[in-house]
Coordinates of C-alpha atoms and ligand atoms in Angstrom, one line a residue:
M1 CA 166.7 -3.1 112.4
L2 CA 167.5 -1.6 109.1
I3 CA 170.2 -3.3 106.7
F4 CA 171.8 -1.6 104.1
R5 CA 173.2 -2.2 100.7
K6 CA 177.3 -3.7 100.4
P7 CA 179.1 -6.0 98.6
L8 CA 178.7 -9.2 99.4
E9 CA 182.0 -10.9 101.4
G10 CA 183.9 -13.5 100.3
V11 CA 181.7 -14.9 97.7
E12 CA 183.9 -16.0 94.6
R13 CA 183.1 -13.2 91.6
P14 CA 183.3 -14.3 87.8
Q15 CA 186.3 -11.9 86.1
M16 CA 185.4 -10.9 82.9
P17 CA 188.6 -9.4 81.0
A18 CA 187.3 -5.9 79.3
D19 CA 188.8 -3.2 77.1
V20 CA 186.8 -0.3 78.3
V21 CA 183.9 -0.7 80.6
I22 CA 181.8 2.6 80.5
V23 CA 179.4 2.8 83.8
G24 CA 176.3 4.7 82.8
G25 CA 174.2 4.7 79.3
G26 CA 173.4 7.8 79.5
P27 CA 173.8 10.5 76.5
A28 CA 177.6 10.5 78.3
G29 CA 178.2 7.4 78.4
M30 CA 176.4 6.4 75.0
A31 CA 177.9 9.0 72.9
C32 CA 181.3 7.4 74.3
A33 CA 181.0 3.9 72.9
L34 CA 179.6 5.1 69.5
R35 CA 182.4 7.6 69.3
L36 CA 185.1 4.6 70.3
A37 CA 183.5 2.2 67.7
Q38 CA 183.1 4.6 64.8
L39 CA 187.3 5.6 65.2
I40 CA 188.0 1.5 66.1
D41 CA 186.6 0.7 62.5
A42 CA 188.0 3.5 61.1
H43 CA 191.5 2.0 62.4
N44 CA 190.4 -1.5 60.9
A45 CA 189.2 -0.3 57.7
A46 CA 192.7 1.7 57.6
H47 CA 194.9 -1.4 59.3
P48 CA 193.8 -4.5 57.5
D49 CA 197.0 -6.2 59.6
S50 CA 196.6 -5.0 62.9
Q51 CA 192.9 -5.2 63.9
L52 CA 191.0 -3.8 67.3
S53 CA 188.1 -5.6 68.7
K54 CA 185.2 -4.0 70.0
E55 CA 184.2 -7.3 71.2
N56 CA 185.4 -5.9 75.2
I57 CA 183.8 -3.4 75.3
Y58 CA 180.9 -3.0 77.8
V59 CA 178.7 -0.4 79.0
L60 CA 176.4 -1.3 81.9
E61 CA 173.0 0.6 82.5
K62 CA 171.4 0.4 86.0
A63 CA 168.4 0.6 84.5
R64 CA 166.2 -2.6 82.9
E65 CA 166.5 -0.7 79.5
V66 CA 168.2 1.8 77.9
G67 CA 167.1 5.4 79.3
Q68 CA 164.1 4.1 81.2
H69 CA 166.4 6.3 84.5
C70 CA 166.9 9.2 82.1
L71 CA 165.0 12.3 82.6
S72 CA 165.4 15.7 81.4
G73 CA 164.1 18.8 80.3
A74 CA 164.7 18.8 77.5
L75 CA 165.9 20.8 75.0
L76 CA 169.0 19.4 72.8
D77 CA 171.3 22.3 71.5
P78 CA 172.5 20.1 68.4
R79 CA 176.0 20.9 68.3
S80 CA 178.0 17.8 70.1
M81 CA 174.6 15.5 68.3
R82 CA 176.1 17.5 64.4
E83 CA 179.5 16.5 65.6
L84 CA 179.1 12.7 66.4
L85 CA 176.4 11.6 63.4
P86 CA 176.0 14.3 61.1
E87 CA 172.9 12.9 59.8
F88 CA 171.6 12.8 63.1
E89 CA 168.6 15.3 62.6
K90 CA 167.0 12.9 59.8
E91 CA 166.7 9.5 62.0
A92 CA 167.1 10.9 65.1
P93 CA 163.3 11.2 68.3
L94 CA 163.8 15.3 67.8
D95 CA 160.2 16.2 68.9
A96 CA 160.2 19.4 67.8
E97 CA 162.7 22.4 66.7
V98 CA 162.1 25.5 69.3
T99 CA 160.0 28.6 67.1
K100 CA 159.3 30.2 70.3
E101 CA 160.5 31.5 73.5
A102 CA 159.9 34.0 76.8
V103 CA 160.9 34.2 80.0
Y104 CA 158.9 35.5 82.9
F105 CA 159.5 36.4 86.4
L106 CA 156.3 35.5 88.4
T107 CA 155.1 36.5 91.4
E108 CA 152.1 34.7 93.8
K109 CA 149.7 36.1 91.4
G110 CA 151.1 38.4 88.6
K111 CA 153.5 37.8 85.3
F112 CA 155.8 39.9 84.1
K113 CA 157.2 39.2 81.1
L114 CA 160.9 40.2 80.4
P115 CA 161.3 42.1 77.4
I116 CA 164.3 40.7 75.9
T117 CA 165.4 36.9 76.2
P118 CA 168.8 37.1 78.1
P119 CA 170.9 35.4 75.2
F120 CA 172.0 32.2 77.3
L121 CA 168.0 31.6 77.4
R122 CA 167.7 31.5 73.1
D123 CA 166.9 28.7 72.0
H124 CA 165.5 28.8 68.5
G125 CA 167.7 25.7 67.0
N126 CA 167.4 23.5 69.3
Y127 CA 165.6 20.8 69.7
V128 CA 162.5 19.6 72.1
I129 CA 163.2 15.9 72.7
S130 CA 161.9 13.6 75.5
L131 CA 165.8 12.7 76.7
N132 CA 164.5 9.0 77.0
R133 CA 163.4 8.6 73.7
F134 CA 166.5 9.9 73.0
V135 CA 168.9 7.8 74.3
K136 CA 166.9 4.5 73.6
W137 CA 168.0 5.4 69.9
L138 CA 171.4 6.5 70.6
G139 CA 171.9 3.1 72.6
S140 CA 170.2 1.3 69.7
K141 CA 173.0 2.9 67.6
V142 CA 175.6 1.5 69.8
E143 CA 174.3 -1.9 70.1
A144 CA 174.5 -2.1 66.1
T145 CA 178.3 -1.1 66.6
G146 CA 179.0 -4.8 68.4
I147 CA 179.1 -3.2 71.4
T148 CA 177.7 -4.5 74.3
V149 CA 174.9 -3.0 76.5
F150 CA 174.3 -4.5 79.6
T151 CA 171.3 -3.0 80.5
G152 CA 169.8 -4.0 84.4
F153 CA 173.8 -4.4 85.6
A154 CA 174.5 -1.4 88.0
G155 CA 178.3 -0.4 88.7
S156 CA 178.7 -1.5 92.5
E157 CA 182.1 -0.8 93.7
L158 CA 185.6 0.5 91.7
L159 CA 188.4 -1.7 91.9
F160 CA 192.1 -0.6 92.3
S161 CA 195.4 -2.0 92.1
D162 CA 196.1 -1.7 95.7
D163 CA 195.1 0.8 99.1
S164 CA 197.8 3.8 97.8
K165 CA 196.7 7.2 96.8
E166 CA 199.0 6.2 93.5
A167 CA 196.6 3.0 92.9
R168 CA 195.4 2.5 89.8
V169 CA 191.3 1.9 88.8
T170 CA 191.5 -1.5 87.0
G171 CA 187.6 -2.6 86.7
V172 CA 184.1 -2.7 88.2
R173 CA 182.5 -5.0 90.2
T174 CA 178.5 -5.1 88.8
D175 CA 175.8 -5.5 91.6
D176 CA 175.2 -8.5 93.5
K177 CA 171.6 -10.1 92.4
G178 CA 169.4 -12.2 94.4
V179 CA 170.1 -11.1 98.2
D180 CA 167.6 -11.1 100.7
K181 CA 166.5 -7.6 102.9
E182 CA 168.7 -9.3 105.9
G183 CA 171.9 -9.5 103.4
H184 CA 171.8 -13.0 102.9
Q185 CA 171.5 -14.9 99.6
K186 CA 168.3 -16.4 98.3
S187 CA 167.8 -18.9 96.2
N188 CA 168.5 -17.3 93.0
F189 CA 171.5 -15.7 93.7
E190 CA 174.1 -14.4 91.6
P191 CA 177.1 -12.8 92.4
G192 CA 178.1 -9.7 90.5
Y193 CA 181.1 -9.9 88.2
D194 CA 185.1 -8.7 88.3
L195 CA 185.0 -6.6 84.8
Q196 CA 189.0 -6.5 84.9
A197 CA 189.5 -3.0 82.7
K198 CA 192.3 -1.3 81.3
V199 CA 189.6 1.3 80.9
V200 CA 187.2 2.5 83.5
I201 CA 185.3 5.2 81.8
L202 CA 182.7 6.6 84.5
A203 CA 179.2 8.3 83.0
E204 CA 176.7 8.1 85.7
G205 CA 174.9 11.2 85.4
P206 CA 174.9 13.7 88.4
R207 CA 176.1 12.4 91.6
G208 CA 177.6 9.1 90.8
S209 CA 177.9 6.5 93.1
L210 CA 181.0 5.5 91.4
T211 CA 182.6 9.2 91.1
K212 CA 181.9 9.4 94.3
Q213 CA 184.4 6.3 95.6
L214 CA 186.7 7.8 93.4
I215 CA 186.6 11.4 94.6
Q216 CA 187.2 10.5 97.9
K217 CA 189.5 7.5 97.3
F218 CA 192.3 10.4 95.5
D219 CA 190.9 13.3 96.8
L220 CA 190.1 14.6 93.7
A221 CA 187.7 17.5 94.3
K222 CA 190.6 18.8 97.2
N223 CA 191.6 22.3 94.7
A224 CA 187.8 22.4 93.2
N225 CA 184.5 24.6 94.8
P226 CA 182.4 22.0 96.2
Q227 CA 179.6 20.9 93.7
T228 CA 176.2 22.3 94.0
Y229 CA 172.9 20.6 92.7
G230 CA 169.5 21.8 92.0
V231 CA 166.6 18.6 91.9
G232 CA 164.3 19.4 89.2
V233 CA 160.7 17.8 89.7
K234 CA 159.1 16.7 85.9
E235 CA 155.7 15.8 85.0
L236 CA 154.5 15.3 81.8
W237 CA 150.8 16.4 80.5
E238 CA 148.5 15.8 78.1
V239 CA 146.5 19.1 77.4
P240 CA 143.9 19.9 75.0
A241 CA 145.5 21.0 71.7
G242 CA 146.5 24.5 70.9
R243 CA 147.5 25.3 74.1
I244 CA 150.9 25.4 73.3
A245 CA 153.2 25.1 70.3
A246 CA 155.2 22.6 69.5
G247 CA 159.0 24.4 69.8
E248 CA 158.2 26.7 72.5
V249 CA 159.8 27.1 75.2
I250 CA 158.6 29.3 78.1
Y251 CA 160.9 30.0 81.4
T252 CA 160.1 31.5 84.5
M253 CA 161.8 32.6 87.2
G254 CA 160.5 33.7 91.2
W255 CA 157.2 32.5 91.9
P256 CA 156.5 30.3 94.5
L257 CA 160.4 30.6 95.2
T258 CA 161.3 33.8 97.0
S259 CA 164.5 35.7 96.7
Y260 CA 166.5 34.0 98.9
E261 CA 166.1 30.8 96.7
Y262 CA 168.0 29.4 93.9
G263 CA 165.7 27.9 90.7
G264 CA 163.6 28.6 88.2
A265 CA 161.0 26.3 86.1
W266 CA 160.5 25.4 82.9
I267 CA 157.3 24.5 80.1
Y268 CA 158.3 23.0 76.6
G269 CA 155.1 22.1 74.4
S270 CA 155.8 19.2 72.1
P271 CA 153.7 17.2 69.7
G272 CA 153.0 14.2 71.9
S273 CA 150.9 11.1 70.3
G274 CA 147.7 13.0 70.3
P275 CA 146.0 15.0 67.5
K276 CA 148.2 17.8 67.8
D277 CA 150.5 19.7 70.1
N278 CA 149.4 18.3 73.2
V279 CA 152.1 17.3 75.2
V280 CA 153.5 19.3 77.7
S281 CA 157.0 19.0 79.9
L282 CA 157.3 21.2 83.0
G283 CA 158.7 20.9 85.8
Y284 CA 160.7 22.8 88.7
V285 CA 164.5 23.0 89.2
T286 CA 165.3 23.5 93.3
G287 CA 169.2 24.9 94.3
L288 CA 169.7 21.7 97.1
D289 CA 171.1 25.2 99.4
Y290 CA 168.2 26.5 100.4
A291 CA 167.9 27.4 104.0
D292 CA 164.2 25.7 105.6
P293 CA 165.1 22.3 106.3
R294 CA 161.3 22.1 105.6
L295 CA 161.4 22.8 102.2
D296 CA 159.9 20.4 100.1
P297 CA 161.0 20.9 96.2
Q298 CA 158.3 18.3 94.9
R299 CA 155.7 21.4 96.5
V300 CA 157.7 23.7 94.7
L301 CA 156.2 22.1 91.8
Q302 CA 152.5 21.5 93.1
E303 CA 152.3 25.6 94.6
F304 CA 154.0 26.4 90.7
K305 CA 151.3 25.1 89.4
R306 CA 148.9 26.4 91.3
H307 CA 149.9 30.0 89.6
P308 CA 147.1 31.5 87.0
F309 CA 149.7 31.5 84.1
V310 CA 150.7 27.6 85.0
A311 CA 146.7 26.4 86.0
K312 CA 145.4 28.3 82.7
L313 CA 147.5 26.3 80.6
L314 CA 147.0 22.9 82.6
E315 CA 143.5 23.1 82.9
G316 CA 141.2 20.2 81.2
G317 CA 144.4 18.3 81.1
K318 CA 146.1 15.1 83.0
M319 CA 149.6 13.9 84.2
I320 CA 150.7 11.5 82.9
R321 CA 154.2 11.0 83.9
Y322 CA 156.6 11.9 87.1
G323 CA 160.2 12.2 88.1
A324 CA 162.7 13.8 89.6
K325 CA 166.5 14.1 89.3
S326 CA 169.3 16.4 90.7
M327 CA 171.7 18.3 88.2
P328 CA 175.3 19.8 88.9
Y329 CA 174.6 23.6 89.3
G330 CA 178.7 24.4 90.3
G331 CA 180.3 25.0 86.6
W332 CA 183.8 25.1 86.0
W333 CA 185.3 25.8 89.4
A334 CA 183.3 22.6 91.0
I335 CA 184.5 20.1 88.4
P336 CA 187.4 17.2 89.8
P337 CA 190.4 16.6 87.7
V338 CA 188.8 14.5 85.1
A339 CA 191.0 11.3 84.3
G340 CA 193.6 9.1 85.8
N341 CA 195.3 6.2 86.1
G342 CA 192.6 3.7 84.4
W343 CA 189.6 6.2 84.6
M344 CA 187.9 9.1 83.3
I345 CA 185.0 10.9 84.2
L346 CA 182.4 12.4 82.0
G347 CA 179.1 14.5 81.6
D348 CA 177.2 15.5 84.6
S349 CA 179.4 13.2 86.9
A350 CA 182.4 15.4 86.2
G351 CA 179.9 18.2 86.5
F352 CA 179.6 19.4 82.9
L353 CA 176.5 21.3 82.8
N354 CA 175.8 25.1 82.0
S355 CA 173.6 25.9 84.7
A356 CA 172.3 29.1 83.2
R357 CA 170.7 27.6 79.9
L358 CA 169.7 24.3 81.8
K359 CA 171.2 22.0 79.6
G360 CA 174.1 19.3 80.1
I361 CA 173.1 16.7 76.7
H362 CA 175.1 18.5 74.7
L363 CA 178.6 18.9 77.0
A364 CA 177.7 15.3 78.0
I365 CA 177.9 13.7 74.7
K366 CA 181.1 16.4 73.9
S367 CA 182.7 15.1 76.8
G368 CA 181.9 11.3 75.6
M369 CA 183.4 11.9 72.3
L370 CA 186.7 13.1 73.7
A371 CA 186.9 10.5 76.1
A372 CA 186.3 7.8 73.2
E373 CA 189.4 9.6 71.5
T374 CA 191.7 9.1 74.7
A375 CA 190.9 5.7 75.1
F376 CA 191.0 4.7 71.4
D377 CA 194.7 6.2 71.7
A378 CA 195.3 3.8 75.2
L379 CA 194.3 1.3 73.7
I380 CA 196.7 1.7 70.1
K381 CA 199.3 2.3 72.7
G382 CA 198.9 -0.3 75.0
D383 CA 199.5 2.6 78.0
S384 CA 195.7 3.5 79.7
S385 CA 198.1 5.0 82.5
A386 CA 197.7 8.9 83.4
A387 CA 200.3 9.5 81.0
T388 CA 197.8 8.9 78.1
L389 CA 194.1 9.3 79.7
G390 CA 195.5 12.1 81.3
T391 CA 195.1 13.8 77.8
F392 CA 191.7 13.9 78.3
Q393 CA 191.9 17.0 80.7
A394 CA 194.1 18.8 77.8
K395 CA 191.3 17.6 75.5
V396 CA 188.6 19.2 77.6
E397 CA 190.5 22.6 78.2
S398 CA 191.0 23.2 74.5
S399 CA 187.8 22.8 73.5
W400 CA 184.0 24.0 73.2
I401 CA 183.0 22.8 77.0
K402 CA 185.6 25.1 78.3
E403 CA 184.6 28.0 76.1
E404 CA 181.1 27.6 77.2
L405 CA 181.5 27.0 80.7
W406 CA 184.2 29.3 81.0
K407 CA 181.6 32.2 80.4
V408 CA 179.3 30.9 83.6
R409 CA 181.9 30.2 85.8
N410 CA 181.2 32.1 88.2
L411 CA 176.9 32.2 87.8
H412 CA 176.1 30.1 90.4
Q413 CA 178.1 31.5 93.1
G414 CA 177.2 34.9 92.6
F415 CA 173.9 33.9 93.6
E416 CA 174.9 32.3 97.1
H417 CA 173.3 35.5 98.9
G418 CA 170.0 35.0 97.1
M419 CA 168.0 36.8 93.8
Y420 CA 169.0 40.4 93.7
A421 CA 172.5 39.6 95.0
G422 CA 172.4 37.2 91.8
M423 CA 171.3 39.6 89.1
F424 CA 173.7 41.9 90.0
H425 CA 176.6 39.7 89.7
T426 CA 174.9 38.2 86.4
A427 CA 174.6 41.6 84.8
L428 CA 178.4 42.0 86.0
Q429 CA 179.5 38.6 84.6
M430 CA 177.8 38.8 81.1
I431 CA 179.8 42.4 80.6
T432 CA 182.9 41.0 81.5
G433 CA 183.0 37.5 79.9
G434 CA 182.2 36.0 82.9
R435 CA 184.6 37.4 85.5
G436 CA 182.5 39.5 87.5
V437 CA 184.2 40.9 90.4
R438 CA 187.1 38.2 90.8
N439 CA 188.0 35.4 88.4
R440 CA 186.9 32.6 90.4
Y441 CA 183.5 33.3 93.0
P442 CA 183.9 31.0 96.5
A443 CA 181.4 28.4 97.4
K444 CA 179.6 26.3 99.7
A445 CA 178.2 23.4 100.2
G446 CA 174.2 23.4 99.3
Y447 CA 174.1 21.4 102.5
E448 CA 175.7 24.2 104.8
H449 CA 173.3 26.9 103.7
M450 CA 170.2 24.5 105.7
R451 CA 169.7 25.9 109.0
K452 CA 168.5 24.5 112.0
L453 CA 164.1 25.2 113.1
A454 CA 165.0 26.8 115.9
D455 CA 166.8 29.9 114.1
L456 CA 164.1 29.9 111.7
P457 CA 160.1 31.6 112.3
A458 CA 157.8 28.6 113.5
D459 CA 155.6 29.2 110.7
G460 CA 157.7 29.2 108.0
G461 CA 157.5 33.0 107.5
A462 CA 158.2 34.0 103.6
E463 CA 158.7 30.5 102.8
A464 CA 155.6 29.1 104.4
H465 CA 153.8 27.9 101.5
M466 CA 155.9 25.8 100.2
L467 CA 156.8 23.5 103.9
G468 CA 155.6 20.4 104.5
P469 CA 153.8 17.8 102.0
A470 CA 151.6 19.3 99.3
K471 CA 148.1 18.3 99.7
G472 CA 147.1 18.1 96.3
D473 CA 144.1 18.7 95.2
G474 CA 143.9 15.5 92.7
K475 CA 143.7 17.4 89.2
L476 CA 146.0 20.3 89.2
T477 CA 148.0 19.1 91.6
F478 CA 149.1 16.1 93.9
D479 CA 150.0 14.5 97.2
K480 CA 154.1 13.0 96.6
L481 CA 152.2 9.0 96.6
T482 CA 150.1 9.9 93.6
D483 CA 152.8 11.4 91.7
L484 CA 154.7 8.8 92.4
Y485 CA 152.3 6.6 90.9
H486 CA 153.1 7.9 87.8
S487 CA 157.1 7.5 88.3
G488 CA 156.6 3.9 87.0
T489 CA 159.2 3.5 89.8
K490 CA 159.4 -0.6 90.6
H491 CA 162.3 -2.8 92.3
E492 CA 162.8 -5.7 93.8
E493 CA 161.0 -5.3 97.8
D494 CA 163.5 -8.6 99.1
Q495 CA 166.5 -6.5 99.1
P496 CA 168.7 -4.4 101.9
A497 CA 168.2 -1.1 101.6
H498 CA 170.0 1.2 99.2
L499 CA 170.3 4.2 100.8
V500 CA 172.8 3.9 103.6
I501 CA 172.7 5.9 106.2
H502 CA 176.2 5.7 108.4
D503 CA 174.4 6.2 112.3
T504 CA 171.1 6.5 112.4
N505 CA 171.6 7.5 115.9
V506 CA 171.6 10.9 114.3
C507 CA 168.6 10.7 112.6
N508 CA 166.6 9.4 115.4
T509 CA 168.3 12.1 118.6
K510 CA 170.6 15.1 116.7
C511 CA 168.3 15.7 113.5
V512 CA 164.9 15.0 114.2
K513 CA 165.6 17.9 117.0
E514 CA 167.8 20.4 115.1
F515 CA 166.2 20.2 111.3
G516 CA 162.9 17.6 111.7
S517 CA 163.9 15.2 109.7
P518 CA 164.5 17.2 106.0
C519 CA 165.2 13.7 104.6
Q520 CA 161.3 13.0 104.6
N521 CA 160.8 16.4 103.2
F522 CA 163.8 16.6 100.1
C523 CA 163.1 13.1 99.0
P524 CA 160.6 13.2 96.6
A525 CA 159.4 10.2 96.3
N526 CA 158.1 9.7 100.1
V527 CA 161.3 7.1 100.8
Y528 CA 161.9 8.5 104.3
E529 CA 159.5 8.4 107.0
M530 CA 159.9 8.9 110.6
V531 CA 157.5 6.6 112.6
E532 CA 156.5 6.6 116.0
D533 CA 159.1 4.5 118.7
A534 CA 158.2 5.0 122.1
S535 CA 161.5 3.6 122.8
Q536 CA 163.5 6.3 121.0
P537 CA 164.6 9.9 122.8
N538 CA 162.7 11.5 121.1
G539 CA 159.7 9.2 120.2
K540 CA 160.5 8.6 116.5
R541 CA 162.9 7.1 114.7
I542 CA 163.9 6.7 111.3
S543 CA 162.3 4.0 108.8
L544 CA 162.9 4.1 104.7
N545 CA 160.9 2.6 101.8
P546 CA 163.4 1.8 99.5
S547 CA 161.3 1.0 96.8
N548 CA 160.0 3.8 95.9
C549 CA 162.8 5.8 95.2
V550 CA 163.3 7.1 91.9
H551 CA 167.8 7.6 92.1
C552 CA 167.5 11.0 92.5
K553 CA 170.3 11.4 94.6
T554 CA 168.7 14.6 96.5
C555 CA 169.2 12.8 100.1
D556 CA 173.3 11.9 99.3
I557 CA 173.6 15.6 98.5
A558 CA 171.6 18.0 100.9
D559 CA 171.2 15.6 104.3
P560 CA 172.8 17.9 106.5
Y561 CA 175.2 15.6 108.3
Q562 CA 176.5 14.1 105.1
I563 CA 175.6 10.2 106.4
I564 CA 173.6 9.1 103.4
T565 CA 175.4 7.3 100.7
W566 CA 173.0 6.4 98.0
V567 CA 174.4 3.0 96.4
P568 CA 172.4 1.3 93.3
P569 CA 170.0 -0.9 94.2
E570 CA 170.2 -4.5 92.4
G571 CA 170.1 -3.5 88.7
G572 CA 166.9 -3.1 87.0
G573 CA 165.4 -2.0 89.8
G574 CA 164.0 2.1 89.5
P575 CA 162.1 4.8 87.4
N576 CA 160.5 3.9 84.5
Y577 CA 160.9 7.2 82.5
D578 CA 158.8 6.4 79.2
G579 CA 158.8 9.4 77.4
M580 CA 160.1 11.9 80.2
Ligands
LIG1 C1 165.1 18.3 85.6 C2 166.6 18.4 84.4 C3 166.3 19.2 83.1 C4 166.9 19.8 82.7 N1 166.7 19.9 81.3 C5 167.8 20.0 80.3 C6 167.5 20.7 79.3 O1 166.1 21.0 78.3 N2 168.6 20.5 78.2 C7 170.0 19.7 78.0 O2 171.0 19.9 77.4 N3 170.4 19.5 79.7 C8 169.1 19.1 80.6 N4 169.6 18.7 81.8 C9 170.6 18.1 82.1 C10 170.4 16.7 81.4 O3 170.0 16.1 81.4 C11 172.9 16.3 81.8 O4 173.2 16.9 81.7 C12 172.4 15.0 81.1 O5 171.3 14.2 81.4 C13 174.4 14.6 81.0 O6 174.2 13.4 81.0 P1 175.1 12.1 81.7 O7 175.5 11.0 80.7 O8 176.1 12.9 82.1 O9 174.1 11.2 82.9 P2 172.5 10.9 82.8 O10 171.6 11.4 82.0 O11 172.2 11.0 84.3 O12 172.6 9.7 82.5 C14 173.8 8.8 83.6 C15 173.3 7.2 83.4 O13 174.2 6.4 84.1 C16 173.3 5.5 84.6 N5 173.9 5.2 85.8 C17 173.9 5.6 87.2 N6 174.7 5.2 87.7 C18 175.2 4.0 87.5 C19 175.4 2.8 88.1 N7 176.4 3.1 89.3 N8 176.1 1.6 87.4 C20 175.1 1.4 86.5 N9 174.4 2.8 85.4 C21 174.4 3.8 86.2 C22 171.6 5.8 85.2 O14 170.4 5.1 84.9 C23 171.8 6.7 83.6 O15 171.3 6.4 82.1 C24 168.1 18.7 82.8 C25 168.2 18.1 84.3 C26 167.6 17.8 84.9 C27 167.6 17.0 85.8
LIG2 S1 165.8 8.3 98.3 FE1 166.9 9.9 97.6 S2 167.8 9.6 95.7 FE2 166.1 8.0 96.3 S3 164.1 9.6 95.5 FE3 164.4 9.8 97.8 S4 165.8 11.3 97.9 FE4 165.9 10.3 95.7

């Protein structure tokens, strides 16, 4: 029987007072911590008689090491970093400045280069980075200020003042360690801490698990469009030198997706550690609003690499790393309120991502800075109620975050009826400053687009080449387990499953028949399996391999019945995204 992870009841937990707790040490969380330290240092220098301490400011990061769960393309728009650390270009790990970009439309065997790169995909002046290395560096800056970063600690629950809708967030409970598969304490059991915080800042990245709790508790999304997502499946390759210049950027649309799915690919060249220009970051982002439950985003990437244009680039090369992560696509109208009584939400957790540009790092950093300024005011005033923290909302709305996202506020919704309608809407929106045919385009949650098998062609029709698992030739293309091996994923095996399925009967009786168990397809890490079980009405039962999980959150997002909740496993477990 499957036992799911939840904080143990009836255990005494260490209580720890805190001024500010930041959950998530990615670009948003680290920028927030660093900016807060800067403000406190400046205050202390100017006010020797009323010093503020940084001792009780904590960043919780579920990865064993800072940056280890960070995966991105990545191109960095330096705008917010120049505001945070004006000299950052002299010391940050920046792989190459973008010197050349191109956009292609791919058919099965052919390619058309767009004569003009659309303005939102012009990247001159941006940098190719590894987000993993960049965040490690940012984390070292935070630690140098005296702020404590607890790595290997996940925020597992929010603490509230009471059960009412007016409750205040009073802190964060960290993960219990040393709980076995059945949910019993092992000899090394350590209960999670209750960090009683004046300000809780959620910077958990896309589909944050505490953010989800908060949004549900206060019904924060009621006036927003449903958030929509894509999942990016990425591989890092070493290729023979000279194939692609460091700083060269290629975007593709089209194959292997058809005109009914949303998504596209990136290919970025960086110098790597080899002789010269020999590392390629490539990946395919598949919008998690496709219709066919048999579609497999990891297979989409494999089919993409088989295109002659890509295969030629990778020929004779070696895949060195794999990973996957979701990203919020919904844009401005999908952002919930981002501040309230004792809490703020940043970065991808809030939905600050420009999907037209495939960029969110600079927005995550900027939102972190604005939240830090708000938290600083709260510490000075001794008031972290909505009256003070609510000003974060206004700060975002009067910043360039809104200016940038407003121009693409309807972009993704324009593609709800396929690529051709999407191109028409995009063109219209570009002329009308993001408006298009109306100020706010509506949206449906991605999983609502998934159709039942009975309504789809049995042979897969035009999508057949993306359905079901990739076999892989072991050189250019890989099956999921081979790819997964290159993600360096490790978890404590003896712990309850952190993929909480609220009703496994739905998996065994309904989903298997209606949708053919799409979790087996959309999970890029082979976590979900339907195993033979004669006692079940359809002869199959859901089984989980939670240790494989790369924390992409796709299952939480794409499951058509919305019965899966991803919760953090024991802190320290997860992928190892060195160089990603
Ligand atoms: C495939 C892909 C390609 C992309 N390419 C680009 C690009 O080229 N340029 C660009 O600007 N943007 C790109 N983005 C988007 C960009 O990566 C994100 O917008 C950015 O990383 C968001 O930063 P964040 O700090 O909000 O979240 P994240 O980077 O996701 O960081 C969140 C951190 O919080 C930790 N965490 C989560 N939950 C908990 C918890 N409960 N307790 C403790 N720790 C927790 C995670 O381990 C992680 O370290 C891409 C995204 C993807 C998926
Ligand atoms: S189990 Fe869910 S979060 Fe984990 S890798 Fe699979 S889809 Fe992603």
